PDB file of C-alpha atoms in Angstrom:
ATOM      1  CA  MET A   1      61.409  85.975 105.570  1.00 65.00           C
ATOM      2  CA  PRO A   2      58.324  84.192 104.165  1.00 77.00           C
ATOM      3  CA  TYR A   3      59.596  80.921 105.676  1.00 83.00           C
ATOM      4  CA  PRO A   4      61.043  79.741 109.028  1.00 87.00           C
ATOM      5  CA  VAL A   5      64.572  80.886 109.863  1.00 89.00           C
ATOM      6  CA  LEU A   6      66.974  80.080 112.678  1.00 89.00           C
ATOM      7  CA  ALA A   7      66.261  81.833 115.952  1.00 88.00           C
ATOM      8  CA  GLY A   8      69.600  80.804 117.413  1.00 90.00           C
ATOM      9  CA  GLU A   9      72.868  82.600 116.751  1.00 90.00           C
ATOM     10  CA  VAL A  10      75.300  81.661 113.994  1.00 93.00           C
ATOM     11  CA  THR A  11      78.875  82.414 115.036  1.00 93.00           C
ATOM     12  CA  PHE A  12      82.269  81.645 113.555  1.00 95.00           C
ATOM     13  CA  LYS A  13      85.950  82.476 113.842  1.00 94.00           C
ATOM     14  CA  VAL A  14      89.164  82.121 111.880  1.00 95.00           C
ATOM     15  CA  VAL A  15      91.300  79.723 113.895  1.00 94.00           C
ATOM     16  CA  SER A  16      94.391  79.894 111.667  1.00 93.00           C
ATOM     17  CA  ALA A  17      95.613  81.216 108.331  1.00 91.00           C
ATOM     18  CA  ALA A  18      98.448  80.478 105.932  1.00 90.00           C
ATOM     19  CA  LEU A  19     100.133  81.984 102.856  1.00 88.00           C
ATOM     20  CA  ASP A  20     101.193  79.378 100.318  1.00 89.00           C
ATOM     21  CA  GLY A  21     101.258  76.777 103.088  1.00 88.00           C
ATOM     22  CA  ARG A  22     103.204  78.942 105.568  1.00 87.00           C
ATOM     23  CA  ASN A  23     101.239  79.642 108.737  1.00 87.00           C
ATOM     24  CA  LEU A  24     100.698  83.258 109.756  1.00 83.00           C
ATOM     25  CA  ARG A  25     101.813  84.278 113.226  1.00 83.00           C
ATOM     26  CA  LEU A  26      99.045  84.227 115.829  1.00 80.00           C
ATOM     27  CA  GLU A  27      99.353  87.979 116.474  1.00 80.00           C
ATOM     28  CA  MET A  28      98.250  88.587 112.876  1.00 86.00           C
ATOM     29  CA  ILE A  29      94.861  86.997 113.653  1.00 89.00           C
ATOM     30  CA  SER A  30      92.865  89.098 116.108  1.00 86.00           C
ATOM     31  CA  GLN A  31      89.920  87.264 117.665  1.00 87.00           C
ATOM     32  CA  ARG A  32      88.828  90.455 119.432  1.00 80.00           C
ATOM     33  CA  GLU A  33      88.869  92.637 116.309  1.00 80.00           C
ATOM     34  CA  ARG A  34      87.831  89.742 114.024  1.00 87.00           C
ATOM     35  CA  VAL A  35      90.562  90.693 111.532  1.00 87.00           C
ATOM     36  CA  VAL A  36      93.311  88.781 109.732  1.00 90.00           C
ATOM     37  CA  ALA A  37      96.199  91.027 108.677  1.00 86.00           C
ATOM     38  CA  VAL A  38      98.312  89.776 105.783  1.00 80.00           C
ATOM     39  CA  HIS A  39     101.695  91.395 106.391  1.00 63.00           C
ATOM     40  CA  GLN A  40     103.048  92.220 102.928  1.00 53.00           C
ATOM     41  CA  VAL A  41     106.309  93.588 104.248  1.00 48.00           C
ATOM     42  CA  GLU A  42     107.195  90.137 105.567  1.00 63.00           C
ATOM     43  CA  ARG A  43     106.163  88.398 102.319  1.00 69.00           C
ATOM     44  CA  ARG A  44     105.392  90.473  99.245  1.00 70.00           C
ATOM     45  CA  GLU A  45     104.853  87.660  96.750  1.00 80.00           C
ATOM     46  CA  TRP A  46     102.298  84.933  97.367  1.00 84.00           C
ATOM     47  CA  ASP A  47      99.615  83.123  95.375  1.00 90.00           C
ATOM     48  CA  GLU A  48      97.001  81.878  97.818  1.00 91.00           C
ATOM     49  CA  ALA A  49      95.940  82.391 101.402  1.00 90.00           C
ATOM     50  CA  ARG A  50      93.965  79.735 103.275  1.00 94.00           C
ATOM     51  CA  LEU A  51      91.693  80.591 106.177  1.00 95.00           C
ATOM     52  CA  GLU A  52      90.692  77.801 108.553  1.00 95.00           C
ATOM     53  CA  VAL A  53      87.148  78.552 109.692  1.00 96.00           C
ATOM     54  CA  ARG A  54      85.192  77.084 112.614  1.00 96.00           C
ATOM     55  CA  ALA A  55      81.463  77.892 112.777  1.00 96.00           C
ATOM     56  CA  GLU A  56      78.888  77.112 115.464  1.00 94.00           C
ATOM     57  CA  LEU A  57      75.214  76.636 114.534  1.00 94.00           C
ATOM     58  CA  PRO A  58      72.165  76.083 116.769  1.00 92.00           C
ATOM     59  CA  GLU A  59      72.213  72.290 116.537  1.00 90.00           C
ATOM     60  CA  ALA A  60      68.957  71.710 118.437  1.00 89.00           C
ATOM     61  CA  GLU A  61      67.017  73.786 115.913  1.00 90.00           C
ATOM     62  CA  LEU A  62      68.609  72.079 112.943  1.00 89.00           C
ATOM     63  CA  ALA A  63      67.729  68.690 114.450  1.00 86.00           C
ATOM     64  CA  SER A  64      64.017  69.590 114.412  1.00 83.00           C
ATOM     65  CA  GLU A  65      63.706  68.524 110.748  1.00 81.00           C
ATOM     66  CA  ARG A  66      61.938  71.743 109.776  1.00 87.00           C
ATOM     67  CA  TRP A  67      64.544  72.038 107.041  1.00 89.00           C
ATOM     68  CA  SER A  68      66.380  69.501 104.904  1.00 91.00           C
ATOM     69  CA  ASP A  69      69.635  69.529 102.916  1.00 92.00           C
ATOM     70  CA  VAL A  70      71.201  72.010 105.341  1.00 93.00           C
ATOM     71  CA  VAL A  71      74.430  73.578 104.069  1.00 95.00           C
ATOM     72  CA  CYS A  72      76.761  75.944 105.911  1.00 96.00           C
ATOM     73  CA  ALA A  73      78.997  77.989 103.643  1.00 96.00           C
ATOM     74  CA  ALA A  74      81.686  80.613 104.184  1.00 97.00           C
ATOM     75  CA  LEU A  75      81.425  83.630 101.892  1.00 95.00           C
ATOM     76  CA  LEU A  76      84.447  85.809 101.093  1.00 94.00           C
ATOM     77  CA  VAL A  77      83.559  89.070  99.302  1.00 90.00           C
ATOM     78  CA  GLU A  78      85.411  92.235  98.294  1.00 83.00           C
ATOM     79  CA  GLY A  79      83.445  95.160  96.904  1.00 72.00           C
ATOM     80  CA  ALA A  80      86.440  96.889  95.320  1.00 68.00           C
ATOM     81  CA  THR A  81      87.096  93.965  92.960  1.00 80.00           C
ATOM     82  CA  ASN A  82      83.615  92.393  93.009  1.00 81.00           C
ATOM     83  CA  SER A  83      85.315  89.114  93.895  1.00 90.00           C
ATOM     84  CA  ARG A  84      83.354  86.357  95.644  1.00 92.00           C
ATOM     85  CA  THR A  85      84.476  82.978  96.944  1.00 95.00           C
ATOM     86  CA  VAL A  86      82.007  80.471  98.430  1.00 96.00           C
ATOM     87  CA  THR A  87      83.299  77.505 100.437  1.00 97.00           C
ATOM     88  CA  ARG A  88      81.107  74.721 101.783  1.00 97.00           C
ATOM     89  CA  LEU A  89      81.918  73.784 105.402  1.00 97.00           C
ATOM     90  CA  SER A  90      81.880  70.244 106.775  1.00 96.00           C
ATOM     91  CA  ARG A  91      79.543  69.276 109.590  1.00 93.00           C
ATOM     92  CA  SER A  92      80.863  67.805 112.849  1.00 89.00           C
ATOM     93  CA  ALA A  93      79.233  66.810 116.124  1.00 84.00           C
ATOM     94  CA  GLY A  94      77.740  69.426 118.443  1.00 84.00           C
ATOM     95  CA  GLY A  95      76.811  71.985 115.816  1.00 86.00           C
ATOM     96  CA  ILE A  96      80.409  72.585 114.719  1.00 94.00           C
ATOM     97  CA  TRP A  97      81.170  73.196 111.031  1.00 96.00           C
ATOM     98  CA  THR A  98      84.713  73.580 109.741  1.00 96.00           C
ATOM     99  CA  GLY A  99      86.439  74.265 106.453  1.00 96.00           C
ATOM    100  CA  SER A 100      89.374  75.822 104.621  1.00 96.00           C
ATOM    101  CA  VAL A 101      88.538  78.992 102.688  1.00 96.00           C
ATOM    102  CA  PRO A 102      90.899  79.754  99.750  1.00 95.00           C
ATOM    103  CA  MET A 103      91.760  83.332  98.852  1.00 94.00           C
ATOM    104  CA  ALA A 104      93.497  83.782  95.500  1.00 92.00           C
ATOM    105  CA  ARG A 105      95.869  86.770  95.532  1.00 89.00           C
ATOM    106  CA  GLY A 106      95.007  87.706  91.965  1.00 89.00           C
ATOM    107  CA  ALA A 107      91.292  88.048  92.750  1.00 91.00           C
ATOM    108  CA  TYR A 108      91.495  90.339  95.796  1.00 89.00           C
ATOM    109  CA  ARG A 109      93.107  93.720  96.258  1.00 81.00           C
ATOM    110  CA  SER A 110      92.794  95.262  99.718  1.00 78.00           C
ATOM    111  CA  ARG A 111      90.057  94.256 102.179  1.00 80.00           C
ATOM    112  CA  ALA A 112      87.606  91.369 101.969  1.00 87.00           C
ATOM    113  CA  ALA A 113      84.717  90.479 104.277  1.00 88.00           C
ATOM    114  CA  LEU A 114      84.286  86.910 105.513  1.00 93.00           C
ATOM    115  CA  SER A 115      80.844  85.734 106.637  1.00 93.00           C
ATOM    116  CA  VAL A 116      78.910  82.486 107.110  1.00 95.00           C
ATOM    117  CA  ASN A 117      75.481  81.642 105.672  1.00 94.00           C
ATOM    118  CA  VAL A 118      73.198  78.700 106.405  1.00 94.00           C
ATOM    119  CA  VAL A 119      71.131  77.454 103.453  1.00 94.00           C
ATOM    120  CA  ALA A 120      68.501  74.709 103.391  1.00 93.00           C
ATOM    121  CA  THR A 121      65.475  73.302 101.596  1.00 92.00           C
ATOM    122  CA  PHE A 122      62.076  74.247 102.988  1.00 90.00           C
ATOM    123  CA  ASP A 123      58.707  73.127 101.652  1.00 88.00           C
ATOM    124  CA  GLY A 124      60.377  71.699  98.565  1.00 88.00           C
ATOM    125  CA  VAL A 125      62.211  74.925  97.710  1.00 89.00           C
ATOM    126  CA  ALA A 126      66.003  74.624  97.782  1.00 90.00           C
ATOM    127  CA  GLY A 127      68.495  77.408  98.443  1.00 89.00           C
ATOM    128  CA  ARG A 128      66.594  79.139 101.244  1.00 90.00           C
ATOM    129  CA  VAL A 129      68.887  81.274 103.435  1.00 92.00           C
ATOM    130  CA  ILE A 130      67.778  80.375 106.961  1.00 92.00           C
ATOM    131  CA  GLY A 131      70.551  82.042 108.956  1.00 91.00           C
ATOM    132  CA  GLY A 132      73.841  83.857 108.876  1.00 91.00           C
ATOM    133  CA  SER A 133      76.551  85.446 110.954  1.00 90.00           C
ATOM    134  CA  GLU A 134      76.259  89.052 112.099  1.00 81.00           C
ATOM    135  CA  ASN A 135      79.774  89.616 113.465  1.00 80.00           C
ATOM    136  CA  ASN A 136      81.816  89.048 110.334  1.00 86.00           C
ATOM    137  CA  TRP A 137      85.576  89.060 109.812  1.00 91.00           C
ATOM    138  CA  ILE A 138      87.831  91.316 107.741  1.00 87.00           C
ATOM    139  CA  ILE A 139      90.718  89.846 105.727  1.00 89.00           C
ATOM    140  CA  ASP A 140      93.109  92.748 105.126  1.00 85.00           C
ATOM    141  CA  LEU A 141      95.758  92.267 102.442  1.00 83.00           C
ATOM    142  CA  VAL A 142      97.619  95.513 103.075  1.00 74.00           C
ATOM    143  CA  ALA A 143      97.515  95.966 106.848  1.00 69.00           C
ATOM    144  CA  HIS A 144     100.477  95.389 109.132  1.00 66.00           C
ATOM    145  CA  GLU A 145      98.252  94.964 112.193  1.00 68.00           C
ATOM    146  CA  PRO A 146      94.860  93.226 112.581  1.00 71.00           C
ATOM    147  CA  VAL A 147      92.774  96.344 113.269  1.00 67.00           C
ATOM    148  CA  ARG A 148      89.167  96.633 112.088  1.00 63.00           C
ATOM    149  CA  GLN A 149      88.763 100.389 112.374  1.00 59.00           C
ATOM    150  CA  ARG A 150      90.746 102.548 109.999  1.00 59.00           C
ATOM    151  CA  GLU A 151      91.250 106.263 110.446  1.00 59.00           C
ATOM    152  CA  LEU A 152      90.078 108.716 107.835  1.00 70.00           C
ATOM    153  CA  HIS A 153      92.652 109.609 105.230  1.00 79.00           C
ATOM    154  CA  ILE A 154      93.486 113.338 105.369  1.00 82.00           C
ATOM    155  CA  ASN A 155      94.667 114.840 102.081  1.00 85.00           C
ATOM    156  CA  GLU A 156      95.985 118.395 102.333  1.00 87.00           C
ATOM    157  CA  VAL A 157      95.700 120.020  98.919  1.00 89.00           C
ATOM    158  CA  ASP A 158      95.169 123.473  97.440  1.00 90.00           C
ATOM    159  CA  PHE A 159      91.724 123.330  95.834  1.00 91.00           C
ATOM    160  CA  ARG A 160      92.433 126.322  93.583  1.00 88.00           C
ATOM    161  CA  ASP A 161      95.916 125.559  92.241  1.00 85.00           C
ATOM    162  CA  GLY A 162      96.519 121.933  93.207  1.00 81.00           C
ATOM    163  CA  GLU A 163      96.901 118.898  90.971  1.00 82.00           C
ATOM    164  CA  VAL A 164      93.422 117.489  91.723  1.00 84.00           C
ATOM    165  CA  GLU A 165      91.351 119.108  88.997  1.00 88.00           C
ATOM    166  CA  TRP A 166      87.912 118.062  90.222  1.00 91.00           C
ATOM    167  CA  LEU A 167      88.472 120.041  93.449  1.00 91.00           C
ATOM    168  CA  ARG A 168      89.020 123.363  91.666  1.00 91.00           C
ATOM    169  CA  PRO A 169      85.316 124.321  91.411  1.00 92.00           C
ATOM    170  CA  PHE A 170      85.204 124.058  95.235  1.00 93.00           C
ATOM    171  CA  LYS A 171      88.056 126.504  95.851  1.00 90.00           C
ATOM    172  CA  ASP A 172      86.036 128.398  98.494  1.00 91.00           C
ATOM    173  CA  ALA A 173      85.297 125.289 100.569  1.00 93.00           C
ATOM    174  CA  PRO A 174      87.537 124.688 103.620  1.00 92.00           C
ATOM    175  CA  TRP A 175      87.229 120.908 103.183  1.00 93.00           C
ATOM    176  CA  LEU A 176      85.363 118.185 101.283  1.00 93.00           C
ATOM    177  CA  VAL A 177      84.640 114.554 102.129  1.00 92.00           C
ATOM    178  CA  GLU A 178      85.095 111.891  99.421  1.00 91.00           C
ATOM    179  CA  THR A 179      83.601 108.425  99.942  1.00 89.00           C
ATOM    180  CA  SER A 180      84.138 106.777  96.556  1.00 83.00           C
ATOM    181  CA  GLY A 181      87.416 104.995  97.323  1.00 73.00           C
ATOM    182  CA  ASP A 182      88.676 102.119  99.458  1.00 71.00           C
ATOM    183  CA  MET A 183      89.002 104.528 102.378  1.00 77.00           C
ATOM    184  CA  PRO A 184      87.018 107.733 103.049  1.00 87.00           C
ATOM    185  CA  THR A 185      89.131 110.833 102.465  1.00 88.00           C
ATOM    186  CA  VAL A 186      88.851 114.346 103.867  1.00 90.00           C
ATOM    187  CA  HIS A 187      90.376 116.798 101.400  1.00 91.00           C
ATOM    188  CA  LEU A 188      91.626 119.749 103.447  1.00 90.00           C
ATOM    189  CA  ASN A 189      91.927 122.956 101.415  1.00 90.00           C
ATOM    190  CA  THR A 190      95.346 124.460 102.145  1.00 89.00           C
ATOM    191  CA  GLY A 191      94.280 127.445 100.054  1.00 87.00           C
ATOM    192  CA  PHE A 192      91.657 128.323 102.676  1.00 87.00           C
ATOM    193  CA  GLU A 193      93.471 130.854 104.849  1.00 82.00           C
ATOM    194  CA  GLY A 194      94.561 129.569 108.239  1.00 80.00           C
ATOM    195  CA  ILE A 195      92.759 126.222 108.372  1.00 81.00           C
ATOM    196  CA  SER A 196      95.779 123.960 107.864  1.00 77.00           C
ATOM    197  CA  GLY A 197      97.832 125.901 110.388  1.00 76.00           C
ATOM    198  CA  LEU A 198      95.050 125.803 112.954  1.00 77.00           C
ATOM    199  CA  LEU A 199      94.555 122.048 112.687  1.00 77.00           C
ATOM    200  CA  ASN A 200      98.288 121.275 112.787  1.00 70.00           C
ATOM    201  CA  SER A 201      99.502 123.803 115.356  1.00 64.00           C
ATOM    202  CA  GLY A 202      99.976 123.633 119.115  1.00 61.00           C
ATOM    203  CA  GLY A 203      98.997 126.802 120.910  1.00 66.00           C
ATOM    204  CA  GLY A 204      97.346 127.581 124.211  1.00 73.00           C
ATOM    205  CA  PRO A 205      94.068 126.343 125.697  1.00 78.00           C
ATOM    206  CA  LEU A 206      91.918 128.599 123.510  1.00 79.00           C
ATOM    207  CA  GLU A 207      93.604 127.509 120.275  1.00 79.00           C
ATOM    208  CA  LYS A 208      93.322 123.848 121.320  1.00 80.00           C
ATOM    209  CA  ALA A 209      89.629 124.287 122.093  1.00 83.00           C
ATOM    210  CA  VAL A 210      88.945 125.876 118.711  1.00 84.00           C
ATOM    211  CA  ARG A 211      90.966 123.169 116.967  1.00 83.00           C
ATOM    212  CA  GLY A 212      89.017 120.430 118.750  1.00 86.00           C
ATOM    213  CA  THR A 213      85.679 121.989 117.802  1.00 88.00           C
ATOM    214  CA  LEU A 214      86.738 122.346 114.166  1.00 88.00           C
ATOM    215  CA  ALA A 215      88.038 118.771 114.013  1.00 88.00           C
ATOM    216  CA  ALA A 216      84.745 117.519 115.482  1.00 90.00           C
ATOM    217  CA  GLN A 217      82.790 119.421 112.831  1.00 92.00           C
ATOM    218  CA  ILE A 218      84.888 117.873 110.057  1.00 91.00           C
ATOM    219  CA  ALA A 219      84.501 114.408 111.591  1.00 91.00           C
ATOM    220  CA  THR A 220      80.714 114.854 111.867  1.00 93.00           C
ATOM    221  CA  GLU A 221      80.451 115.661 108.171  1.00 93.00           C
ATOM    222  CA  ALA A 222      82.710 112.705 107.363  1.00 92.00           C
ATOM    223  CA  TRP A 223      80.614 110.246 109.417  1.00 93.00           C
ATOM    224  CA  THR A 224      77.398 111.565 107.875  1.00 94.00           C
ATOM    225  CA  ALA A 225      78.802 111.228 104.353  1.00 94.00           C
ATOM    226  CA  MET A 226      80.109 107.721 105.085  1.00 93.00           C
ATOM    227  CA  PHE A 227      76.746 106.587 106.412  1.00 94.00           C
ATOM    228  CA  HIS A 228      74.787 107.916 103.423  1.00 94.00           C
ATOM    229  CA  SER A 229      77.321 106.454 100.990  1.00 92.00           C
ATOM    230  CA  ALA A 230      77.177 103.049 102.686  1.00 91.00           C
ATOM    231  CA  VAL A 231      73.371 103.002 102.614  1.00 93.00           C
ATOM    232  CA  SER A 232      73.185 104.108  98.982  1.00 90.00           C
ATOM    233  CA  ASP A 233      75.626 101.358  97.890  1.00 85.00           C
ATOM    234  CA  LEU A 234      73.860  98.445  99.582  1.00 89.00           C
ATOM    235  CA  GLU A 235      73.469  95.340  97.441  1.00 87.00           C
ATOM    236  CA  VAL A 236      70.390  93.123  97.748  1.00 85.00           C
ATOM    237  CA  ASP A 237      69.892  89.430  97.080  1.00 82.00           C
ATOM    238  CA  ASP A 238      67.191  87.884  94.898  1.00 78.00           C
ATOM    239  CA  ASP A 239      64.420  88.370  97.449  1.00 77.00           C
ATOM    240  CA  GLY A 240      65.367  91.986  98.156  1.00 80.00           C
ATOM    241  CA  THR A 241      67.253  91.392 101.413  1.00 84.00           C
ATOM    242  CA  PRO A 242      70.063  93.970 101.830  1.00 89.00           C
ATOM    243  CA  GLN A 243      73.540  92.527 102.328  1.00 87.00           C
ATOM    244  CA  TRP A 244      76.169  93.925 104.648  1.00 84.00           C
ATOM    245  CA  PRO A 245      78.781  95.837 102.641  1.00 83.00           C
ATOM    246  CA  THR A 246      82.510  95.321 102.979  1.00 77.00           C
ATOM    247  CA  GLY A 247      85.417  97.453 104.165  1.00 74.00           C
ATOM    248  CA  TRP A 248      84.824 100.827 105.774  1.00 81.00           C
ATOM    249  CA  ARG A 249      81.148 100.861 104.734  1.00 85.00           C
ATOM    250  CA  ASP A 250      80.534  97.847 106.964  1.00 83.00           C
ATOM    251  CA  TRP A 251      82.406  99.575 109.784  1.00 81.00           C
ATOM    252  CA  ALA A 252      80.452 102.837 109.346  1.00 88.00           C
ATOM    253  CA  LEU A 253      77.044 101.133 109.358  1.00 90.00           C
ATOM    254  CA  ARG A 254      77.785  98.871 112.313  1.00 87.00           C
ATOM    255  CA  SER A 255      79.139 101.856 114.260  1.00 86.00           C
ATOM    256  CA  MET A 256      76.184 104.168 113.627  1.00 91.00           C
ATOM    257  CA  LEU A 257      73.108 101.928 113.327  1.00 92.00           C
ATOM    258  CA  PRO A 258      72.852 101.326 117.109  1.00 90.00           C
ATOM    259  CA  ASP A 259      72.284 105.078 117.534  1.00 92.00           C
ATOM    260  CA  VAL A 260      70.132 105.535 114.426  1.00 94.00           C
ATOM    261  CA  LEU A 261      67.794 102.611 115.226  1.00 92.00           C
ATOM    262  CA  PRO A 262      68.637 101.688 118.819  1.00 90.00           C
ATOM    263  CA  ASP A 263      65.791  99.315 119.646  1.00 85.00           C
ATOM    264  CA  ILE A 264      66.329  96.587 117.044  1.00 86.00           C
ATOM    265  CA  SER A 265      69.075  94.166 116.027  1.00 85.00           C
ATOM    266  CA  ALA A 266      71.791  95.084 113.528  1.00 84.00           C
ATOM    267  CA  ALA A 267      70.264  92.880 110.825  1.00 85.00           C
ATOM    268  CA  ASP A 268      66.785  94.371 111.317  1.00 89.00           C
ATOM    269  CA  ALA A 269      68.254  97.888 111.378  1.00 91.00           C
ATOM    270  CA  LEU A 270      69.984  97.258 108.047  1.00 91.00           C
ATOM    271  CA  TRP A 271      66.694  96.078 106.537  1.00 91.00           C
ATOM    272  CA  GLU A 272      64.796  99.045 107.991  1.00 92.00           C
ATOM    273  CA  ILE A 273      67.303 101.661 106.820  1.00 93.00           C
ATOM    274  CA  HIS A 274      67.377 100.180 103.310  1.00 92.00           C
ATOM    275  CA  SER A 275      63.578  99.989 103.144  1.00 91.00           C
ATOM    276  CA  ARG A 276      63.081 103.569 104.305  1.00 91.00           C
ATOM    277  CA  ARG A 277      65.602 104.956 101.845  1.00 89.00           C
ATOM    278  CA  ALA A 278      64.309 102.893  98.900  1.00 86.00           C
ATOM    279  CA  GLU A 279      60.651 103.698  99.525  1.00 85.00           C
ATOM    280  CA  GLY A 280      61.118 107.211 100.874  1.00 78.00           C
ATOM    281  CA  THR A 281      58.698 106.583 103.721  1.00 83.00           C
ATOM    282  CA  GLY A 282      60.222 107.612 107.036  1.00 86.00           C
ATOM    283  CA  TRP A 283      63.619 108.456 105.537  1.00 89.00           C
ATOM    284  CA  ASN A 284      63.413 112.165 106.377  1.00 91.00           C
ATOM    285  CA  GLU A 285      62.395 111.343 109.941  1.00 91.00           C
ATOM    286  CA  LEU A 286      65.658 109.440 110.368  1.00 92.00           C
ATOM    287  CA  GLN A 287      67.898 112.397 109.506  1.00 94.00           C
ATOM    288  CA  PRO A 288      68.042 113.773 113.086  1.00 94.00           C
ATOM    289  CA  ARG A 289      69.023 110.311 114.301  1.00 94.00           C
ATOM    290  CA  ILE A 290      71.766 110.098 111.652  1.00 94.00           C
ATOM    291  CA  GLN A 291      73.046 113.536 112.650  1.00 94.00           C
ATOM    292  CA  TYR A 292      73.012 112.490 116.297  1.00 94.00           C
ATOM    293  CA  ALA A 293      74.899 109.258 115.563  1.00 93.00           C
ATOM    294  CA  ALA A 294      77.517 111.132 113.514  1.00 93.00           C
ATOM    295  CA  SER A 295      78.002 113.760 116.228  1.00 93.00           C
ATOM    296  CA  ARG A 296      78.476 111.027 118.842  1.00 90.00           C
ATOM    297  CA  ARG A 297      81.174 109.350 116.755  1.00 87.00           C
ATOM    298  CA  ALA A 298      82.868 112.742 116.308  1.00 87.00           C
ATOM    299  CA  ARG A 299      82.552 113.609 120.031  1.00 87.00           C
ATOM    300  CA  VAL A 300      80.978 116.955 119.268  1.00 90.00           C
ATOM    301  CA  ALA A 301      79.472 117.413 122.738  1.00 89.00           C
ATOM    302  CA  LYS A 302      82.802 116.788 124.470  1.00 86.00           C
ATOM    303  CA  ASN A 303      84.764 119.156 122.221  1.00 84.00           C
ATOM    304  CA  LEU A 304      82.120 121.862 122.273  1.00 87.00           C
ATOM    305  CA  GLY A 305      81.810 121.616 126.058  1.00 88.00           C
ATOM    306  CA  SER A 306      85.570 121.980 126.419  1.00 84.00           C
ATOM    307  CA  ALA A 307      85.570 125.041 124.146  1.00 84.00           C
ATOM    308  CA  ILE A 308      82.756 126.694 126.132  1.00 88.00           C
ATOM    309  CA  ARG A 309      84.557 126.117 129.444  1.00 87.00           C
ATOM    310  CA  VAL A 310      87.784 127.600 128.046  1.00 83.00           C
ATOM    311  CA  LEU A 311      85.905 130.647 126.754  1.00 81.00           C
ATOM    312  CA  ASN A 312      84.159 131.120 130.104  1.00 83.00           C
ATOM    313  CA  ARG A 313      87.449 130.951 132.001  1.00 80.00           C
ATOM    314  CA  SER A 314      89.052 133.363 129.549  1.00 73.00           C
ATOM    315  CA  GLY A 315      86.175 135.813 129.970  1.00 68.00           C
ATOM    316  CA  GLN A 316      86.391 135.662 133.766  1.00 67.00           C
ATOM    317  CA  GLU A 317      90.154 136.244 133.738  1.00 66.00           C
ATOM    318  CA  ASN A 318      89.724 139.320 131.511  1.00 62.00           C
ATOM    319  CA  GLN A 319      87.121 140.927 133.771  1.00 61.00           C
ATOM    320  CA  PRO A 320      88.421 143.874 135.829  1.00 58.00           C
TER     321      PRO A 320
END
């Protein structure tokens, strides 16, 4: 930033939540996962959720008078609906800021990201973002449990004769990864001989080893596609700073960036990855790191090692 920013950490948590004034059960708010799950089975119809937020800011820095008109605001964003709610928090003693964040049911659809930003005036210029949270929360409107990580959706469909027309030109592909929706989907081609049976069958050690290797290959391609999709869809603010995405794109980036750019913070890694892709400089050099990060998430080494050991044992048993 071309102006001083907070060196200290900005943290926050959701201490409670309610639907139309009725408090959610504590087990629906996971402090470890940083997720609030709105259980629709228990209550299908509601108008507004309220999230009680408690943020902690580096009070000693803010007391230095480097900045004036300091404001701490909670930001609720959902990419699928392009909805955005900003709530100003109230300052208390000891660097504590609290507030009630409204979430209108009609404005949000599935998963929203909740973060905290600190804004102030510096050198006569108002609206300077001087800090923000890195470990944000997910507000999930469709989940039954407060879990941050979602599994990939597997859609078994015949590419050649199935109902999904756009898959028909890819009838010879065993699978395809789609990253345009609310959840990444692996379309598994049931028309590709044997693949569905192999992935869904039991079998002996050799069949299990082959199935594990194949599943790891599919997962590697899925992680790679998710990462590239998340990077390509990054939004930037007025000064060009990339913003963390929402939903599974946030999850994919935060999972892989520590392996892609291991020596810098998550925020700096997001800036670096966006800069390299936008400018082209150094983007190609990152591809091996992206492949490595994807293979780690997919546990390629473990599955391939298991397959090699099974093959070696099988070969030794078949020797005269």
